[in-house]
Amino acid sequence: MAEVGNSLKLVSCNIEGDRHLPEVVAFVKRETPDIVCFQEVYQENVQNLSQKFGMYSYFFPMMKIEKPNAMNFSLHGLWGITIFSRLKPSKVDCFCYTGRKDNIPVFDDTNPNSPNRVLVWVELEKNSSVIRIATTHFTWSPKGQTTSLQLEKFTILNSKLSAIGDLVLCGDFNAPRGKEIWSLLSAKYQDHIPPEVTTTIDPKLHRAGDIQYVVDALFSTPEYEVTSVKVVSGVSDHMGIVGTVSLYSSAPGAEKR
């Protein structure tokens, strides 16, 4: 059994920059999570979101959007991953598995893989437990097909994940459930997206319409119990993922590291 009182409510979502901010804010306020993992966030919006949520914030850039582009993304500069947390983490870390942290590329709309790719994780102390949450926005591929680049980057990412140890892993993997990358992850971790979910792409908000891809993930190592998982539409072009996370009382992390 998981320890009572040591659970955290988690939200993860690819928010598509500044296109859906009122819906994103309403979603978070409605769900009242303890930790939020967002992909596709402009740095200039982080402080305002942090204040609205009443949370600490940690931003990690992947690219800069500085010139007009075919995606019509706003020219607001740094864009990347942000973790918001009600608890101040005891540890915050980042691993760059594509590119370099000290070289943030300018977005190239002819190459969806022009951004750096990062894995971000935090450790949160809740009563007697230390819960580790990680998130990423993985390498893109066309039409949901597995590519050699994805396999190459997954090898690097997977090695780092193994080194980190027990965790909950969420984010946008750009790799549909049923394809090779997702299958490699679900062979290693427990897949907590309900089996009846057929897509995490919002058909009303995504430019591609109704595409049946589950690409937004919630995985964990066996040390964690993940319950009350749901997928929420009307937030962004990707649906929001919600779940409650806790450590089983016999897990090593159930005692403070």
PDB file of C-alpha atoms in Angstrom:
ATOM      1  CA  MET A   1       0.000   0.000   0.000  1.00  0.00           C
ATOM      2  CA  ALA A   2       1.071   3.578  -0.598  1.00  0.00           C
ATOM      3  CA  GLU A   3       1.565   5.730   2.480  1.00  0.00           C
ATOM      4  CA  VAL A   4      -1.465   7.819   3.368  1.00  0.00           C
ATOM      5  CA  GLY A   5      -0.764  11.552   3.148  1.00  0.00           C
ATOM      6  CA  ASN A   6       2.311  11.146   0.974  1.00  0.00           C
ATOM      7  CA  SER A   7       0.582  11.537  -2.374  1.00  0.00           C
ATOM      8  CA  LEU A   8       1.008  14.316  -4.924  1.00  0.00           C
ATOM      9  CA  LYS A   9      -1.437  15.317  -7.626  1.00  0.00           C
ATOM     10  CA  LEU A  10       0.308  15.766 -10.969  1.00  0.00           C
ATOM     11  CA  VAL A  11      -0.703  17.535 -14.160  1.00  0.00           C
ATOM     12  CA  SER A  12       1.175  17.320 -17.475  1.00  0.00           C
ATOM     13  CA  CYS A  13       0.352  19.091 -20.733  1.00  0.00           C
ATOM     14  CA  ASN A  14       1.876  20.415 -23.934  1.00  0.00           C
ATOM     15  CA  ILE A  15       0.371  23.911 -23.822  1.00  0.00           C
ATOM     16  CA  GLU A  16       1.400  25.137 -27.318  1.00  0.00           C
ATOM     17  CA  GLY A  17       3.047  28.371 -26.259  1.00  0.00           C
ATOM     18  CA  ASP A  18       0.642  31.233 -25.583  1.00  0.00           C
ATOM     19  CA  ARG A  19      -2.293  30.019 -27.685  1.00  0.00           C
ATOM     20  CA  HIS A  20      -4.443  28.602 -24.900  1.00  0.00           C
ATOM     21  CA  LEU A  21      -3.310  30.365 -21.730  1.00  0.00           C
ATOM     22  CA  PRO A  22      -6.805  31.161 -20.329  1.00  0.00           C
ATOM     23  CA  GLU A  23      -7.811  27.506 -20.768  1.00  0.00           C
ATOM     24  CA  VAL A  24      -4.511  26.314 -19.299  1.00  0.00           C
ATOM     25  CA  VAL A  25      -4.893  28.513 -16.217  1.00  0.00           C
ATOM     26  CA  ALA A  26      -8.509  27.429 -15.723  1.00  0.00           C
ATOM     27  CA  PHE A  27      -7.473  23.772 -16.038  1.00  0.00           C
ATOM     28  CA  VAL A  28      -4.777  24.050 -13.373  1.00  0.00           C
ATOM     29  CA  LYS A  29      -6.986  26.019 -10.988  1.00  0.00           C
ATOM     30  CA  ARG A  30      -9.750  23.455 -11.426  1.00  0.00           C
ATOM     31  CA  GLU A  31      -7.480  20.461 -10.802  1.00  0.00           C
ATOM     32  CA  THR A  32      -5.438  22.065  -7.953  1.00  0.00           C
ATOM     33  CA  PRO A  33      -2.339  19.892  -8.532  1.00  0.00           C
ATOM     34  CA  ASP A  34       0.786  19.792  -6.390  1.00  0.00           C
ATOM     35  CA  ILE A  35       3.087  19.634  -9.404  1.00  0.00           C
ATOM     36  CA  VAL A  36       2.661  20.733 -13.020  1.00  0.00           C
ATOM     37  CA  CYS A  37       4.839  19.668 -15.962  1.00  0.00           C
ATOM     38  CA  PHE A  38       4.341  21.808 -19.069  1.00  0.00           C
ATOM     39  CA  GLN A  39       5.929  21.477 -22.474  1.00  0.00           C
ATOM     40  CA  GLU A  40       6.063  24.272 -25.101  1.00  0.00           C
ATOM     41  CA  VAL A  41       6.197  27.183 -22.657  1.00  0.00           C
ATOM     42  CA  TYR A  42       7.487  30.688 -23.357  1.00  0.00           C
ATOM     43  CA  GLN A  43       9.843  31.849 -20.630  1.00  0.00           C
ATOM     44  CA  GLU A  44       8.146  35.248 -20.614  1.00  0.00           C
ATOM     45  CA  ASN A  45       4.886  33.614 -19.432  1.00  0.00           C
ATOM     46  CA  VAL A  46       6.433  31.591 -16.602  1.00  0.00           C
ATOM     47  CA  GLN A  47       6.413  34.240 -13.864  1.00  0.00           C
ATOM     48  CA  ASN A  48       2.786  35.171 -14.502  1.00  0.00           C
ATOM     49  CA  LEU A  49       1.718  31.515 -14.512  1.00  0.00           C
ATOM     50  CA  SER A  50       3.709  30.870 -11.352  1.00  0.00           C
ATOM     51  CA  GLN A  51       1.899  33.714  -9.601  1.00  0.00           C
ATOM     52  CA  LYS A  52      -1.518  32.555 -10.809  1.00  0.00           C
ATOM     53  CA  PHE A  53      -0.824  28.988  -9.657  1.00  0.00           C
ATOM     54  CA  GLY A  54       0.852  29.980  -6.390  1.00  0.00           C
ATOM     55  CA  MET A  55       3.779  27.687  -7.195  1.00  0.00           C
ATOM     56  CA  TYR A  56       7.551  27.663  -7.513  1.00  0.00           C
ATOM     57  CA  SER A  57       8.659  27.531 -11.155  1.00  0.00           C
ATOM     58  CA  TYR A  58      11.654  26.064 -12.992  1.00  0.00           C
ATOM     59  CA  PHE A  59      12.127  26.807 -16.698  1.00  0.00           C
ATOM     60  CA  PHE A  60      14.490  24.980 -19.058  1.00  0.00           C
ATOM     61  CA  PRO A  61      14.910  26.382 -22.593  1.00  0.00           C
ATOM     62  CA  MET A  62      14.906  24.254 -25.732  1.00  0.00           C
ATOM     63  CA  MET A  63      14.918  26.935 -28.432  1.00  0.00           C
ATOM     64  CA  LYS A  64      14.363  30.606 -29.248  1.00  0.00           C
ATOM     65  CA  ILE A  65      11.510  31.790 -31.463  1.00  0.00           C
ATOM     66  CA  GLU A  66      12.740  35.043 -32.960  1.00  0.00           C
ATOM     67  CA  LYS A  67      11.619  35.149 -36.584  1.00  0.00           C
ATOM     68  CA  PRO A  68       8.336  34.705 -38.476  1.00  0.00           C
ATOM     69  CA  ASN A  69       7.581  31.033 -39.009  1.00  0.00           C
ATOM     70  CA  ALA A  70       5.156  28.746 -40.802  1.00  0.00           C
ATOM     71  CA  MET A  71       3.711  27.595 -37.463  1.00  0.00           C
ATOM     72  CA  ASN A  72       2.735  31.194 -36.617  1.00  0.00           C
ATOM     73  CA  PHE A  73       4.356  30.888 -33.200  1.00  0.00           C
ATOM     74  CA  SER A  74       4.646  34.237 -31.414  1.00  0.00           C
ATOM     75  CA  LEU A  75       8.088  35.840 -31.531  1.00  0.00           C
ATOM     76  CA  HIS A  76       8.593  35.750 -27.780  1.00  0.00           C
ATOM     77  CA  GLY A  77      12.055  34.232 -27.537  1.00  0.00           C
ATOM     78  CA  LEU A  78      12.939  31.366 -25.222  1.00  0.00           C
ATOM     79  CA  TRP A  79      10.615  28.360 -25.248  1.00  0.00           C
ATOM     80  CA  GLY A  80      10.926  25.074 -23.408  1.00  0.00           C
ATOM     81  CA  ILE A  81       9.812  22.977 -20.449  1.00  0.00           C
ATOM     82  CA  THR A  82       8.577  24.312 -17.123  1.00  0.00           C
ATOM     83  CA  ILE A  83       7.887  22.539 -13.852  1.00  0.00           C
ATOM     84  CA  PHE A  84       5.647  24.288 -11.333  1.00  0.00           C
ATOM     85  CA  SER A  85       5.483  22.940  -7.776  1.00  0.00           C
ATOM     86  CA  ARG A  86       3.647  23.835  -4.571  1.00  0.00           C
ATOM     87  CA  LEU A  87       6.494  22.247  -2.618  1.00  0.00           C
ATOM     88  CA  LYS A  88      10.005  23.597  -3.007  1.00  0.00           C
ATOM     89  CA  PRO A  89      12.011  20.735  -4.550  1.00  0.00           C
ATOM     90  CA  SER A  90      14.997  19.356  -2.684  1.00  0.00           C
ATOM     91  CA  LYS A  91      16.608  18.784  -6.086  1.00  0.00           C
ATOM     92  CA  VAL A  92      16.112  20.163  -9.609  1.00  0.00           C
ATOM     93  CA  ASP A  93      18.161  18.823 -12.511  1.00  0.00           C
ATOM     94  CA  CYS A  94      18.272  18.788 -16.302  1.00  0.00           C
ATOM     95  CA  PHE A  95      19.915  16.547 -18.895  1.00  0.00           C
ATOM     96  CA  CYS A  96      20.260  17.654 -22.515  1.00  0.00           C
ATOM     97  CA  TYR A  97      20.052  14.623 -24.838  1.00  0.00           C
ATOM     98  CA  THR A  98      19.936  16.667 -28.036  1.00  0.00           C
ATOM     99  CA  GLY A  99      22.097  19.775 -28.404  1.00  0.00           C
ATOM    100  CA  ARG A 100      23.903  21.603 -25.594  1.00  0.00           C
ATOM    101  CA  LYS A 101      22.574  23.583 -22.639  1.00  0.00           C
ATOM    102  CA  ASP A 102      24.920  26.469 -23.437  1.00  0.00           C
ATOM    103  CA  ASN A 103      23.770  26.725 -27.064  1.00  0.00           C
ATOM    104  CA  ILE A 104      20.045  27.377 -27.457  1.00  0.00           C
ATOM    105  CA  PRO A 105      19.105  27.187 -31.160  1.00  0.00           C
ATOM    106  CA  VAL A 106      16.771  29.500 -33.029  1.00  0.00           C
ATOM    107  CA  PHE A 107      13.631  27.687 -34.189  1.00  0.00           C
ATOM    108  CA  ASP A 108      13.824  26.517 -37.801  1.00  0.00           C
ATOM    109  CA  ASP A 109      10.317  25.885 -39.125  1.00  0.00           C
ATOM    110  CA  THR A 110      11.704  23.609 -41.855  1.00  0.00           C
ATOM    111  CA  ASN A 111      13.045  21.228 -39.194  1.00  0.00           C
ATOM    112  CA  PRO A 112      10.756  20.234 -36.290  1.00  0.00           C
ATOM    113  CA  ASN A 113      13.806  18.725 -34.605  1.00  0.00           C
ATOM    114  CA  SER A 114      15.787  21.964 -34.556  1.00  0.00           C
ATOM    115  CA  PRO A 115      15.185  22.459 -30.786  1.00  0.00           C
ATOM    116  CA  ASN A 116      17.358  21.005 -28.083  1.00  0.00           C
ATOM    117  CA  ARG A 117      15.713  18.140 -26.195  1.00  0.00           C
ATOM    118  CA  VAL A 118      15.924  17.974 -22.416  1.00  0.00           C
ATOM    119  CA  LEU A 119      14.919  15.684 -19.581  1.00  0.00           C
ATOM    120  CA  VAL A 120      14.026  17.624 -16.442  1.00  0.00           C
ATOM    121  CA  TRP A 121      13.420  16.124 -13.019  1.00  0.00           C
ATOM    122  CA  VAL A 122      12.704  17.248  -9.481  1.00  0.00           C
ATOM    123  CA  GLU A 123      12.692  15.567  -6.093  1.00  0.00           C
ATOM    124  CA  LEU A 124       9.890  16.561  -3.735  1.00  0.00           C
ATOM    125  CA  GLU A 125       9.746  15.725  -0.035  1.00  0.00           C
ATOM    126  CA  LYS A 126       6.263  14.917   1.268  1.00  0.00           C
ATOM    127  CA  ASN A 127       6.185  13.855   4.909  1.00  0.00           C
ATOM    128  CA  SER A 128       8.504  10.827   5.009  1.00  0.00           C
ATOM    129  CA  SER A 129       8.737  10.304   1.247  1.00  0.00           C
ATOM    130  CA  VAL A 130      10.881  11.702  -1.547  1.00  0.00           C
ATOM    131  CA  ILE A 131       9.000  11.588  -4.849  1.00  0.00           C
ATOM    132  CA  ARG A 132      10.900  12.034  -8.101  1.00  0.00           C
ATOM    133  CA  ILE A 133       9.044  13.481 -11.102  1.00  0.00           C
ATOM    134  CA  ALA A 134      10.616  13.734 -14.571  1.00  0.00           C
ATOM    135  CA  THR A 135       9.339  15.232 -17.801  1.00  0.00           C
ATOM    136  CA  THR A 136      10.462  15.656 -21.401  1.00  0.00           C
ATOM    137  CA  HIS A 137       9.367  16.694 -24.888  1.00  0.00           C
ATOM    138  CA  PHE A 138      10.800  13.960 -27.074  1.00  0.00           C
ATOM    139  CA  THR A 139      12.094  13.952 -30.644  1.00  0.00           C
ATOM    140  CA  TRP A 140       9.459  14.591 -33.324  1.00  0.00           C
ATOM    141  CA  SER A 141       8.615  12.207 -36.166  1.00  0.00           C
ATOM    142  CA  PRO A 142       6.282  12.527 -39.182  1.00  0.00           C
ATOM    143  CA  LYS A 143       2.880  10.831 -39.050  1.00  0.00           C
ATOM    144  CA  GLY A 144       3.685   9.045 -35.814  1.00  0.00           C
ATOM    145  CA  GLN A 145       6.226   6.761 -37.435  1.00  0.00           C
ATOM    146  CA  THR A 146       9.336   5.632 -35.563  1.00  0.00           C
ATOM    147  CA  THR A 147      12.503   7.098 -37.073  1.00  0.00           C
ATOM    148  CA  SER A 148      16.186   6.295 -36.786  1.00  0.00           C
ATOM    149  CA  LEU A 149      16.697   9.675 -35.106  1.00  0.00           C
ATOM    150  CA  GLN A 150      14.107   8.824 -32.454  1.00  0.00           C
ATOM    151  CA  LEU A 151      15.785   5.482 -31.784  1.00  0.00           C
ATOM    152  CA  GLU A 152      19.183   7.167 -31.529  1.00  0.00           C
ATOM    153  CA  LYS A 153      17.907   9.782 -29.076  1.00  0.00           C
ATOM    154  CA  PHE A 154      15.936   7.220 -27.102  1.00  0.00           C
ATOM    155  CA  THR A 155      19.108   5.238 -26.453  1.00  0.00           C
ATOM    156  CA  ILE A 156      20.684   8.334 -24.883  1.00  0.00           C
ATOM    157  CA  LEU A 157      17.548   9.265 -22.947  1.00  0.00           C
ATOM    158  CA  ASN A 158      16.969   5.712 -21.741  1.00  0.00           C
ATOM    159  CA  SER A 159      20.491   5.438 -20.378  1.00  0.00           C
ATOM    160  CA  LYS A 160      20.002   8.609 -18.342  1.00  0.00           C
ATOM    161  CA  LEU A 161      16.615   7.461 -17.066  1.00  0.00           C
ATOM    162  CA  SER A 162      18.192   4.232 -15.835  1.00  0.00           C
ATOM    163  CA  ALA A 163      20.904   6.191 -14.040  1.00  0.00           C
ATOM    164  CA  ILE A 164      18.341   8.399 -12.283  1.00  0.00           C
ATOM    165  CA  GLY A 165      16.479   5.411 -10.832  1.00  0.00           C
ATOM    166  CA  ASP A 166      12.927   5.262  -9.510  1.00  0.00           C
ATOM    167  CA  LEU A 167      10.657   7.965 -10.927  1.00  0.00           C
ATOM    168  CA  VAL A 168       7.411   9.071 -12.467  1.00  0.00           C
ATOM    169  CA  LEU A 169       7.891  10.111 -16.099  1.00  0.00           C
ATOM    170  CA  CYS A 170       5.488  12.315 -18.035  1.00  0.00           C
ATOM    171  CA  GLY A 171       5.479  14.536 -21.110  1.00  0.00           C
ATOM    172  CA  ASP A 172       4.925  14.686 -24.850  1.00  0.00           C
ATOM    173  CA  PHE A 173       6.791  11.811 -26.480  1.00  0.00           C
ATOM    174  CA  ASN A 174       5.881  12.440 -30.134  1.00  0.00           C
ATOM    175  CA  ALA A 175       5.717   8.644 -30.373  1.00  0.00           C
ATOM    176  CA  PRO A 176       2.271   7.025 -30.338  1.00  0.00           C
ATOM    177  CA  ARG A 177       1.300   4.170 -28.086  1.00  0.00           C
ATOM    178  CA  GLY A 178       1.651   0.965 -30.094  1.00  0.00           C
ATOM    179  CA  LYS A 179       4.784   2.165 -31.894  1.00  0.00           C
ATOM    180  CA  GLU A 180       8.352   1.184 -31.040  1.00  0.00           C
ATOM    181  CA  ILE A 181       9.402   4.036 -28.730  1.00  0.00           C
ATOM    182  CA  TRP A 182       6.297   3.773 -26.567  1.00  0.00           C
ATOM    183  CA  SER A 183       6.643  -0.019 -26.494  1.00  0.00           C
ATOM    184  CA  LEU A 184      10.238   0.305 -25.285  1.00  0.00           C
ATOM    185  CA  LEU A 185       9.080   2.621 -22.512  1.00  0.00           C
ATOM    186  CA  SER A 186       6.148   0.429 -21.484  1.00  0.00           C
ATOM    187  CA  ALA A 187       8.452  -2.607 -21.353  1.00  0.00           C
ATOM    188  CA  LYS A 188      10.568  -0.751 -18.797  1.00  0.00           C
ATOM    189  CA  TYR A 189       7.916   1.251 -16.931  1.00  0.00           C
ATOM    190  CA  GLN A 190       4.275   0.941 -15.971  1.00  0.00           C
ATOM    191  CA  ASP A 191       2.011   2.740 -18.452  1.00  0.00           C
ATOM    192  CA  HIS A 192      -0.692   4.614 -16.551  1.00  0.00           C
ATOM    193  CA  ILE A 193      -2.622   6.128 -19.452  1.00  0.00           C
ATOM    194  CA  PRO A 194      -5.941   4.233 -19.319  1.00  0.00           C
ATOM    195  CA  PRO A 195      -6.211   1.571 -22.047  1.00  0.00           C
ATOM    196  CA  GLU A 196      -9.521   2.964 -23.273  1.00  0.00           C
ATOM    197  CA  VAL A 197      -7.856   6.282 -24.192  1.00  0.00           C
ATOM    198  CA  THR A 198      -7.307   6.309 -27.966  1.00  0.00           C
ATOM    199  CA  THR A 199      -5.788   9.769 -28.393  1.00  0.00           C
ATOM    200  CA  THR A 200      -4.244  12.604 -26.386  1.00  0.00           C
ATOM    201  CA  ILE A 201      -4.505  14.981 -29.355  1.00  0.00           C
ATOM    202  CA  ASP A 202      -7.437  17.371 -28.988  1.00  0.00           C
ATOM    203  CA  PRO A 203      -9.417  17.108 -32.265  1.00  0.00           C
ATOM    204  CA  LYS A 204     -10.969  20.554 -31.812  1.00  0.00           C
ATOM    205  CA  LEU A 205      -7.722  22.401 -31.062  1.00  0.00           C
ATOM    206  CA  HIS A 206      -4.947  20.591 -32.948  1.00  0.00           C
ATOM    207  CA  ARG A 207      -4.148  21.833 -36.451  1.00  0.00           C
ATOM    208  CA  ALA A 208      -4.124  18.207 -37.716  1.00  0.00           C
ATOM    209  CA  GLY A 209      -7.660  17.572 -36.489  1.00  0.00           C
ATOM    210  CA  ASP A 210      -8.778  14.191 -35.195  1.00  0.00           C
ATOM    211  CA  ILE A 211      -5.649  12.048 -35.222  1.00  0.00           C
ATOM    212  CA  GLN A 212      -5.765   8.987 -33.007  1.00  0.00           C
ATOM    213  CA  TYR A 213      -2.377   9.167 -31.309  1.00  0.00           C
ATOM    214  CA  VAL A 214      -1.690   8.647 -27.623  1.00  0.00           C
ATOM    215  CA  VAL A 215       1.597  10.557 -27.407  1.00  0.00           C
ATOM    216  CA  ASP A 216       1.313  12.199 -23.978  1.00  0.00           C
ATOM    217  CA  ALA A 217       2.535   9.794 -21.343  1.00  0.00           C
ATOM    218  CA  LEU A 218       2.446   8.965 -17.665  1.00  0.00           C
ATOM    219  CA  PHE A 219       4.895   6.189 -16.785  1.00  0.00           C
ATOM    220  CA  SER A 220       6.432   5.066 -13.503  1.00  0.00           C
ATOM    221  CA  THR A 221       8.781   2.551 -11.982  1.00  0.00           C
ATOM    222  CA  PRO A 222       7.127  -0.098  -9.744  1.00  0.00           C
ATOM    223  CA  GLU A 223       7.939   1.847  -6.566  1.00  0.00           C
ATOM    224  CA  TYR A 224       5.092   4.241  -7.351  1.00  0.00           C
ATOM    225  CA  GLU A 225       1.355   3.927  -7.177  1.00  0.00           C
ATOM    226  CA  VAL A 226      -0.368   6.144  -9.758  1.00  0.00           C
ATOM    227  CA  THR A 227      -4.131   6.452  -9.444  1.00  0.00           C
ATOM    228  CA  SER A 228      -7.097   8.562 -10.569  1.00  0.00           C
ATOM    229  CA  VAL A 229      -5.544   9.048 -14.007  1.00  0.00           C
ATOM    230  CA  LYS A 230      -7.608  10.954 -16.534  1.00  0.00           C
ATOM    231  CA  VAL A 231      -7.161  12.729 -19.850  1.00  0.00           C
ATOM    232  CA  VAL A 232      -8.745  16.179 -20.130  1.00  0.00           C
ATOM    233  CA  SER A 233      -9.740  17.889 -23.394  1.00  0.00           C
ATOM    234  CA  GLY A 234     -10.284  21.586 -24.047  1.00  0.00           C
ATOM    235  CA  VAL A 235      -6.949  22.662 -22.561  1.00  0.00           C
ATOM    236  CA  SER A 236      -4.541  22.863 -25.515  1.00  0.00           C
ATOM    237  CA  ASP A 237      -3.898  21.116 -28.820  1.00  0.00           C
ATOM    238  CA  HIS A 238      -2.742  18.229 -26.610  1.00  0.00           C
ATOM    239  CA  MET A 239      -4.987  16.978 -23.832  1.00  0.00           C
ATOM    240  CA  GLY A 240      -4.005  17.408 -20.222  1.00  0.00           C
ATOM    241  CA  ILE A 241      -2.901  14.379 -18.197  1.00  0.00           C
ATOM    242  CA  VAL A 242      -3.905  14.194 -14.523  1.00  0.00           C
ATOM    243  CA  GLY A 243      -2.936  11.605 -11.912  1.00  0.00           C
ATOM    244  CA  THR A 244      -2.195  11.086  -8.231  1.00  0.00           C
ATOM    245  CA  VAL A 245       1.279   9.795  -7.396  1.00  0.00           C
ATOM    246  CA  SER A 246       2.548   8.151  -4.215  1.00  0.00           C
ATOM    247  CA  LEU A 247       5.348   5.835  -3.148  1.00  0.00           C
ATOM    248  CA  TYR A 248       4.569   2.373  -1.879  1.00  0.00           C
ATOM    249  CA  SER A 249       5.577   2.211   1.791  1.00  0.00           C
ATOM    250  CA  SER A 250       8.143  -0.536   1.094  1.00  0.00           C
ATOM    251  CA  ALA A 251       9.899   1.452  -1.652  1.00  0.00           C
ATOM    252  CA  PRO A 252      13.435   2.764  -0.966  1.00  0.00           C
ATOM    253  CA  GLY A 253      12.340   6.349  -1.565  1.00  0.00           C
ATOM    254  CA  ALA A 254       9.624   6.071   1.081  1.00  0.00           C
ATOM    255  CA  GLU A 255      12.360   7.024   3.531  1.00  0.00           C
ATOM    256  CA  LYS A 256      14.095  10.318   2.814  1.00  0.00           C
ATOM    257  CA  ARG A 257      17.151   9.886   0.609  1.00  0.00           C
TER     258      ARG A 257
END
